[in-house]
Each structure stands twice: as structure tokens, then as C-alpha cells.
Amino acid sequence: MKIELPSQYDPKATEAPIYAKWLETKAFHAVPDERTNKFSIVIPPPNVTGALHLGHAINGTIQDILTRYHRMLGDNTLWMPGIDHAGIATQAVVEKTVFEKEKKSRHDLGREELVRRIWEWKEQFGARILNQQAQLGASCDWDRTRFTLDEGCAKAVREAFFRMFKDGLIFRGKRLVNWDTHLQTAVADDEIYHETVKGQMTSIKYPVDGSPGEYLIVATSRPETMLGDTAVAVHPDDPRYKHLHGKFVILPLIGRKIPVICDGLLVDPAFGTGVVKVTPAHDPNDYATGVRHNLEQINLLTPDGKVNENGAGEFLGKAYSYVGLKFATATRKQVLADLEALDLIAEKKPHEHEVGHSDRSKTPIEPYLSDQWFVRMGDGEDEITLADGTKSTGLAQAAMTAVTDGRVKITPDRYAKGYLDWLAKKRDWCISRQLWWGHRIPVWSKTIPSNVLTADITKYLTGDSATGGISKYLKEDRRVAFQSRKDDQTGEVFFSVCIGHGEEDAEQEFESSGFVRDPDVLDTWFSSALWPISTMGWPAAGTTSAPEDQLLPYFYPTSVLSTARDILTLWVARMVMFGLYCQGDVPFKNVYVHPVIQDGEGKIMSKSKGNGVDPVDIVNSHGADAMRFTLASMATETQDIRMPVVKDPKTGTNTSPKFDIGRNFCNKIWNASRFILSNIDETAAPIDNAQSPVSVLEDRWILSRLHATIHSVETAIDSFHFAEVAQSLYQFFWTDLCDWYLEIAKARIRSSDAVVQSILLECLTTSLKLLHPMMPFITEEIWSKLPQGSSMLVKTAWPQFNAGRKDPAADKQIAIVQQITSAIREIQNRYPAAKGKDVVIKPRTQELQQIIEQNRATIEVLALGTEAHISENSLTAAKPADAATSVLPDAELYIGGVIDKNAEGIKLKKRAEELHKFIAGNNAKLGNEAFVAKAPEKVVTGLREQLAKQQNELFAIEKTLAELSL
RNA sequence: GGGCGAUUAGCUCAGUUGGUUAGAGCGCAUGCAUGACACGCAUGAGGUCACAGGUUCGAAUCCUGUAUCGCCCACCA
């Protein structure tokens, strides 16, 4: 009849079968239905190449707490999982593998074959990180698992691109990209690491045109770039160079006459000579300057990093050429030598600077001017129309407004600032990447010779045919959009056509008319930005009655996005923009930014540093619940959190003592449950939460505490205070329930008291429910052992908070019981001889005397066992001979015949000293008229009461000391 | 360089709008094989709240400055 559990909780044996059961019962599967209360989260899709790290684990834990909590609340709850194709990272991994195995580069394989290999790789390893998430207990709707490169996402990407292209929000422009001269590809900013290089700062003299003997001196760490200079800049207000405004200098070696321009943004007059050389094609700042002043951009580089035909000229009657030399090395050397020979070097000094290197090839990056596609973020003038019909002065502004007007709430709110600041710059977003793995840009282009008049372009493209070929797309209203851009220098027109979703047959037509598809793919963040809507079926949502088609109208906007702060701009801001533009509503109502876990020294955990902890190792050593509890208890409001890392002596892997907290708590839960279940009858049922009156003090108290806990857990989850959730559950379960209630109630438990059984069951079942979102496996396992019902905990309703169960009177009485009990134990600890001896209690108030009297038995059970008693409890109790004393603010306790005078004296004197300080401080405060006049009455009376107690206690101690003649 | 944050017990962190003697866990010390649990129980020690000013009757909490650390962004001719 009694239920028996094994004496140790074994996560390894428990977790997999429980998870299988959840999947079997489709517990995580969400389908739109008539419910109006719904909750949805889209997972930040981890990189397909990625291995699970603690960041995933803490974020997964948080999302699962929210998801499971809302599921239990009865909300229609969807947690949408998936993975990200992670363009460059994935391509690099596969390229590396191919090279290691076959010694073949991607050029050897060719585009199609490489992409095929990456897909193959994805099929093989892509699900690994999601399986690891499942090991943590994540309750994702795996039936809906998505991939940012799957068919649905491709459709969404194509549609979004098309709309923006058509609206002019996507445009083609020049941009300096980070060029890897070894791999001959552009690389993303975050694929670059900086290395400090010892170089030289060279000051070069540029002769002023028409003023023999006068030079402008510019300093540079990259003298070879001077070959591409198209201006020198000074500050407009710099008096040293006012006379040169509008003048020119002659570029040494090349002989080009270049203007002296005034630019207050580029030039800091206090730095160096206050003159800056401007090389628009090879430096980002100079590029921007060039755009401002309409300067010529002279590209000096070939794709493999050598100087092209622009690197030659004539200076002072002598020809110089650097064509074919390696740019940053041979060219630099030669340029310096030639300048030296001309005596045009004013100064050389050692200079350390940061040089960007490609992660892939480990070679220095060259800024390289090339044509790229951009998303226009908006400059505040042109209005755009969002999908809900409202207007905005650009995508960035729309995303800013969504946060400032509260449609998207960021928690903690300080992160909103970074988000807004970044968007306020409205920097156009370069979305083309020179890669093969990704969504290929759906644009076909053709260069139209300069001799074709603008008006004749259509005719030129369609030839004589009025209906055949591409003409129908050019003339009819099809989902095909056009842009053309004339090159100022050559007069050629670059004619681009974007072929939208549903018009794929047009691709062939355009290609046979000489159009060439853009070789680039889109920045991974482009498809990530569509993630909340693409996973829900956009753009086709709501048009059929198929359940898959109803996701978007039902679950969008999602409820919460949980993420790390580093992608608040790159990802979150862009999702908001695209959500508003494509779907007309924000993608999520809340953004929760969780803290980043660092190692014990405050360093970010990383693979290369070897200071990371692998969550899978922790699942193996401590169990998923233990890890989840620990991670949740670390999810405080702070932005970084430290986790000391140590080597596990058994496995040699990294671990942290922090996880023992969770493991110990699991064990506590297990054993308390074991104890309760082994002591209840099969027929026992939890007490009726709403109705049954409860009369026994400790029963009233534990239910009071239980309901306070329900309330605080709800409040904490709703406000994303996950550490508080962990804290209040830990406090309730371990301290209140196990340390106090179970100990107080043990006698009744042994005597099979029916009431206490119903209370125990109520506490246990409710605790399991409250703990389940955070610790799903162990709670589900224990739940399955309960005498009643066979339903799974995962689908069980969340406990109902009942304010009527809160019982301040019971709280107060138990607090006194605890205080007296601890005081007696303290004496016993101090004087081992006190063990087994009776206690005399002398309370100072009638009320306290009564409460102690009412709980005499309880205190005896907790502190005295069976062999001793409270022999007296009265206001006038006399102190026994040689009594050890415990002086409480409201009472004195004595255990006679045990005293060690000296030890007693030391302790009492120490406390007396403390009291003297407190009393003096309080007297000073209360003697201060300003304080009494200005402080709230509550504070003043509280202080007076406290002072009275302190004086009473001090009086008692001094009396005792006198009696001891100390 | 700009922004954000941190600095509270040996360690990791709480500390709600300023208000009665600043809390927790781990670790440490002492005692304990007590009929759930030694991954446990009981008790205890341990803090000038980074530093210097200021506001206030009153500051861990608000303001200013300094120092150290971390993260994000931009990187300098």
C-alpha cells in the first residue's frame, strides 16, 4: 500500500524514457485552435555547424521554463525550433573538411558540387545541436523544425527580397568590402580578427601645385595606398592651411594633380600634421570622404592582391610603375624606396597598429571596392509603406518606433538604448556575400552599352519581339521588378531584374536573353531576419484551411524572444524591421536578454581558450534538471555572470561546482518525495485547495508558505526573474517543507494521520507542478509514482493561487517556534552537557508566553527530543543555578547546571558590546529632532520598539553577567 | 575613442520606490550515522557594501569624480 522509490535519483536512467514519453504523447505539439490565450516562442536558430555551449543551455532553459509554464497555464503554446544555415561558418567548415580529406579547394569542386557537399554535411550533422537541446529537456514542437535554407524559408526570402527590390529598399551600390586576397572572396566583419603589427608611420611630402618648394606633409602607415590618392584633406578651420583651400597638390610617383579639400569629419587638426591623404578605394573613412566630395575612386588591386594598371604614372619626368607587385609588401617597399630617392619622406617612426586578418586564410585583409546589394535603412525623407498600410520614414525608423512606443518591450530595459542607438545611425545594410552557401540573390543583370539611349533600353533588351522572350515580363504586370543604374564614368547602364516568387520560369527566359544571375548569396542575417514569419508560413499564411497555413495569423506576433545581447542589433532589430515591413506587425512583444556566462576569471568562455563547459558533459555528470536549475538560478538581472570552471578529475572535462547545487537539490526533491510517498495511503488525496478548512497550526503555515510561493513564482516568471523563481522554490521546498514542516509533522506522519497525508500530498503535487518548468524530468518521474491519476505532469494544469491560504498569524507563530527552537539548539551546541536537559523559558510578554505554551510540544519535538522538556514557561521564571543563557529580544532561555562561566561571559560580553553600539546609534537618531520630524512615523515607532528591545536585552545580559560576577 | 554594465562574506550572487541590526548558496569551523536524504542534519564564525567627495534627518541604494574589471560598437590618417 505504501509507495516505495529507490534511494537515489538516477537522471541517466530517467531522462531518456521520460522524454520519449513526451514525444510519444505529442505533448509539445501545438495546433491552432479556438483558444484565444496563446503563447509562442521562436528559438534563436543555432548555427548548423555549432556545438551546444552554455549560452544555448541557459537560453534553452529560459525558453523552456516559459514554454512549459504557459503550457500548464492552459495557453496554446508553441515553441518553434530550427537551425540556421550560417553562411560563411558552414561553408568554411565543409571546405576545410574537403580540403583535409581530398586536398581539393572549392574551386576544384565547383559551385554546384560544393553546395551539394554542404547539404550532405547538413543532413548528417545538422540535427545534432537540436538533439542536444532535446537532451536538456527542451519542449520544442519538433514536428515543426525548420531550417533557414529550407523551401519555406527560401520562399519567404525570395518574396521579401522582391518586395523590397520593387519598393527600392534594396539597391546596388559600391562598397568597400573586406577582401581576402588569398581566398579571393569578401569576408564578413565578424570573420575578421585583429592583430597588432609593428609597422612604421611614414610622413610623405606632397608638392603643392604652383608653389615650388612648398609641401603638404601627410602621415600614413600604408604608404602604398598613396598610389590611389585622389585628394588630400585639411580641416576647414585650420589656419595653417587656409591659403591652400581650392589649391592642388601633385601626387608623387603618379604625378596626378589632386585637390586639397576641406573636411571637418575626416580631419582632426590636432592629430599629426593636420593633413590627411584620401584614398577612397582603399579605406572606409576615405571612401565616405570621397562620397561627400565626389572624388574619383581609383582601385589599385587585382583580386589576388596585386597592383593593377592604375598603379603607374610619371613624376618629375620619370616613369614609375608598380603594376603586378604584391600590394602591402613589395609595393610598399618600392614606394618607400622611390620616395626616399626623391627625398620626399619627412619622417619615419615606429608605429603599432591593428591589422585585420581573415579568420579563414590568416592573411591580412584588404579593403576592396566592389558592387554590392544593400538594404536601405532610411534617411528620414522618403517614406515607405509597411505591410499594415502605415507609413514610416524608413525601416530603421519603423523598428525604433516599435520599441519607443512599447509594442516591443526589451527586458532588462537598459538594452533598449543600444538597440535604438544602432538603428539611429541608419547605416545601409550590405546584404550580398561572396559565398556559395546561402540564399542566392534573385537578381539577373545585363550591362547595356553606353550608346543605347535610355528610352530605347526596352527595345534593346527585347529585340524585335513584342511578345516573345522576356518582353512579356518587361511589359506586363508580372512579379518581376527592374532597376537600372548608369555608371557615371563609363556611361554603361547596369540593368537588373529581380524575379519574384512564382515567376521562376522567367529565369530561363532572361538567361537566354543574356542576363546573368548575380553570383552572390545573401547575408545569413537576411533569412534570420525573416525567421519569425518564415517559420510560420509567410507569405502564404492564412490562405487555406490547412493547419500549417494558420500558424501566422494564430501565433504571430510571438510572445517572447529570448536572446543574448550581442545579436540585439544584428538579429533582433532586423527581425523587427522585416516583421513590420512584411507582415505589418512586430515579430514579438517581449525581448528578454539573458546574461552571458563567463568563466571564474570573468573571461568569455570559448573553444579556443578551452575554458568552456560543455552542457552535454554536465547532463552526463549531474543530470539535465540539475544543470537547468543551476543555470536558472544564475539568470539574474546582471549582464555577465561568472561560473568558476574546474577540471572534473574523473572525466578530465571542464565542469563547475555550481552544478552541485542543482544536483543536491534534485536529490533533496527525490528523497523528500520518497519519504512522503512511503508514508501515505493509497486512498490519500491532496487537500482541496479552495475549500477545506485547515486547523492545525503547522498545516496552516505550510499552506500559507506554499501559496506565497505559487504567487512569487508566477510574478517572477512573468517578469523574467528566473533566479528568483529558483530561489523561492529552493527556499520553500528545502527550508520550509523539508527542514521545518516534515520535522514538525513527523509524529503525525508516523501515526498515519489522514489530515497530514492530505497536506503532504498537496505540498508535493503542487511543488512538482511549480518545479516542473525548471526541472521537468525529475518532477515528471516522481509524478508518475503518485497514487492518483495517470496523466502526465507536462500537461497538468498549473496550481491555482489562493490568497485565502495565506495566513500571517500562522506565519508569525511558526517564526517564533523556529526562533525558540534554534536558540535551544544553539545552547546545546555550545554546551554539549545541555543535551537532554530541561529548558526554562522566560518570555517578556503575555502574548509570547501564550504562543510558546501553545507550541510547547512542537518545540520539544524539534529541539529536545523525548528525554527533556520545557520545564517552565512564565513571565516570572527564575533562572536555574549555573544556567547557560540565551537572550532573545523578547525572551530569555535557560538550561541549568551546564555553565562554563568564561565561555558564557565571552559570548555575552560580545553581544553586549554590539547592543551598546546599536543603542547608541538609535538614541542618536531618535534624539535628532529633524529625524523625528521628517521620517515616516512607521520608521520612528519601529525604531523606538527596536530600541526598547535592545535595552531589555542589554539589561538582561548585564544582569546575567553580574550574577556570574564577570 | 564611444556606449553599457560590474565592484556587497574566501567564492558565486541577491538586496524591490533611500528607512528598524545588509541576505542566500557554496566553501570554512564544530557536533551528529537521528527510520527520506552525508548530494544529509544542527549550530557557528565571517562584511568600513571598491575609493574620494556631495545631496539628505537618514545612503549598499541618489549625484559627481577616481580606480580596477568585463562586454558591445567604432577604430584613427
Short mmCIF file of N, CA and C in Angstrom, two decimals, chain A residues 172-174 371 446-455 457 483-496:
data_model
loop_
_atom_site.label_atom_id
_atom_site.label_comp_id
_atom_site.label_asym_id
_atom_site.label_seq_id
_atom_site.Cartn_x
_atom_site.Cartn_y
_atom_site.Cartn_z
N ARG A 172 21.66 48.62 -55.47
CA ARG A 172 23.03 48.22 -55.70
C ARG A 172 23.92 49.43 -55.51
N GLY A 173 25.06 49.20 -54.87
CA GLY A 173 25.96 50.32 -54.66
C GLY A 173 27.37 49.84 -54.47
N LYS A 174 28.28 50.79 -54.50
CA LYS A 174 29.68 50.46 -54.29
C LYS A 174 29.93 50.37 -52.79
N ASP A 371 30.93 46.13 -56.15
CA ASP A 371 29.48 46.34 -56.21
C ASP A 371 28.79 45.36 -55.29
N LYS A 446 22.26 42.65 -66.75
CA LYS A 446 22.88 42.74 -68.06
C LYS A 446 23.42 44.15 -68.19
N THR A 447 24.59 44.28 -68.79
CA THR A 447 25.16 45.61 -68.98
C THR A 447 24.77 46.12 -70.36
N ILE A 448 24.22 47.29 -70.38
CA ILE A 448 23.75 47.88 -71.63
C ILE A 448 24.76 48.94 -72.07
N PRO A 449 25.23 48.84 -73.32
CA PRO A 449 26.29 49.75 -73.77
C PRO A 449 25.87 51.21 -73.67
N SER A 450 26.86 52.07 -73.61
CA SER A 450 26.59 53.48 -73.38
C SER A 450 25.91 54.15 -74.56
N ASN A 451 25.99 53.50 -75.72
CA ASN A 451 25.39 54.16 -76.89
C ASN A 451 23.88 53.92 -77.02
N VAL A 452 23.32 53.10 -76.10
CA VAL A 452 21.88 52.89 -76.15
C VAL A 452 21.20 53.98 -75.32
N LEU A 453 20.26 54.65 -75.93
CA LEU A 453 19.56 55.72 -75.23
C LEU A 453 18.63 55.13 -74.18
N THR A 454 18.42 55.85 -73.12
CA THR A 454 17.57 55.37 -72.03
C THR A 454 16.21 54.94 -72.54
N ALA A 455 15.66 55.74 -73.42
CA ALA A 455 14.32 55.44 -73.93
C ALA A 455 14.28 54.16 -74.75
N ILE A 457 16.01 51.37 -74.13
CA ILE A 457 16.53 50.22 -73.41
C ILE A 457 15.62 49.00 -73.57
N GLN A 483 15.57 47.43 -61.98
CA GLN A 483 16.31 48.62 -61.57
C GLN A 483 17.42 48.82 -62.58
N SER A 484 17.73 50.06 -62.85
CA SER A 484 18.89 50.28 -63.70
C SER A 484 19.74 51.38 -63.10
N ARG A 485 21.04 51.27 -63.37
CA ARG A 485 21.95 52.24 -62.78
C ARG A 485 23.02 52.56 -63.80
N LYS A 486 23.18 53.82 -64.03
CA LYS A 486 24.15 54.24 -65.04
C LYS A 486 25.49 54.51 -64.37
N ASP A 487 26.52 53.99 -64.97
CA ASP A 487 27.85 54.25 -64.45
C ASP A 487 28.33 55.59 -64.97
N ASP A 488 28.58 56.52 -64.03
CA ASP A 488 28.97 57.87 -64.43
C ASP A 488 30.22 57.89 -65.27
N GLN A 489 31.11 56.97 -64.98
CA GLN A 489 32.39 57.02 -65.68
C GLN A 489 32.35 56.40 -67.08
N THR A 490 31.64 55.27 -67.20
CA THR A 490 31.64 54.59 -68.49
C THR A 490 30.40 54.88 -69.32
N GLY A 491 29.35 55.34 -68.67
CA GLY A 491 28.11 55.59 -69.39
C GLY A 491 27.29 54.33 -69.63
N GLU A 492 27.83 53.18 -69.21
CA GLU A 492 27.07 51.94 -69.37
C GLU A 492 25.94 51.90 -68.35
N VAL A 493 24.89 51.18 -68.72
CA VAL A 493 23.77 51.02 -67.79
C VAL A 493 23.76 49.59 -67.28
N PHE A 494 23.73 49.48 -65.97
CA PHE A 494 23.65 48.16 -65.35
C PHE A 494 22.18 47.88 -65.10
N PHE A 495 21.61 46.98 -65.85
CA PHE A 495 20.16 46.73 -65.81
C PHE A 495 19.90 45.45 -65.03
N SER A 496 19.13 45.57 -63.95
CA SER A 496 18.91 44.41 -63.08
C SER A 496 17.44 44.08 -63.01
#
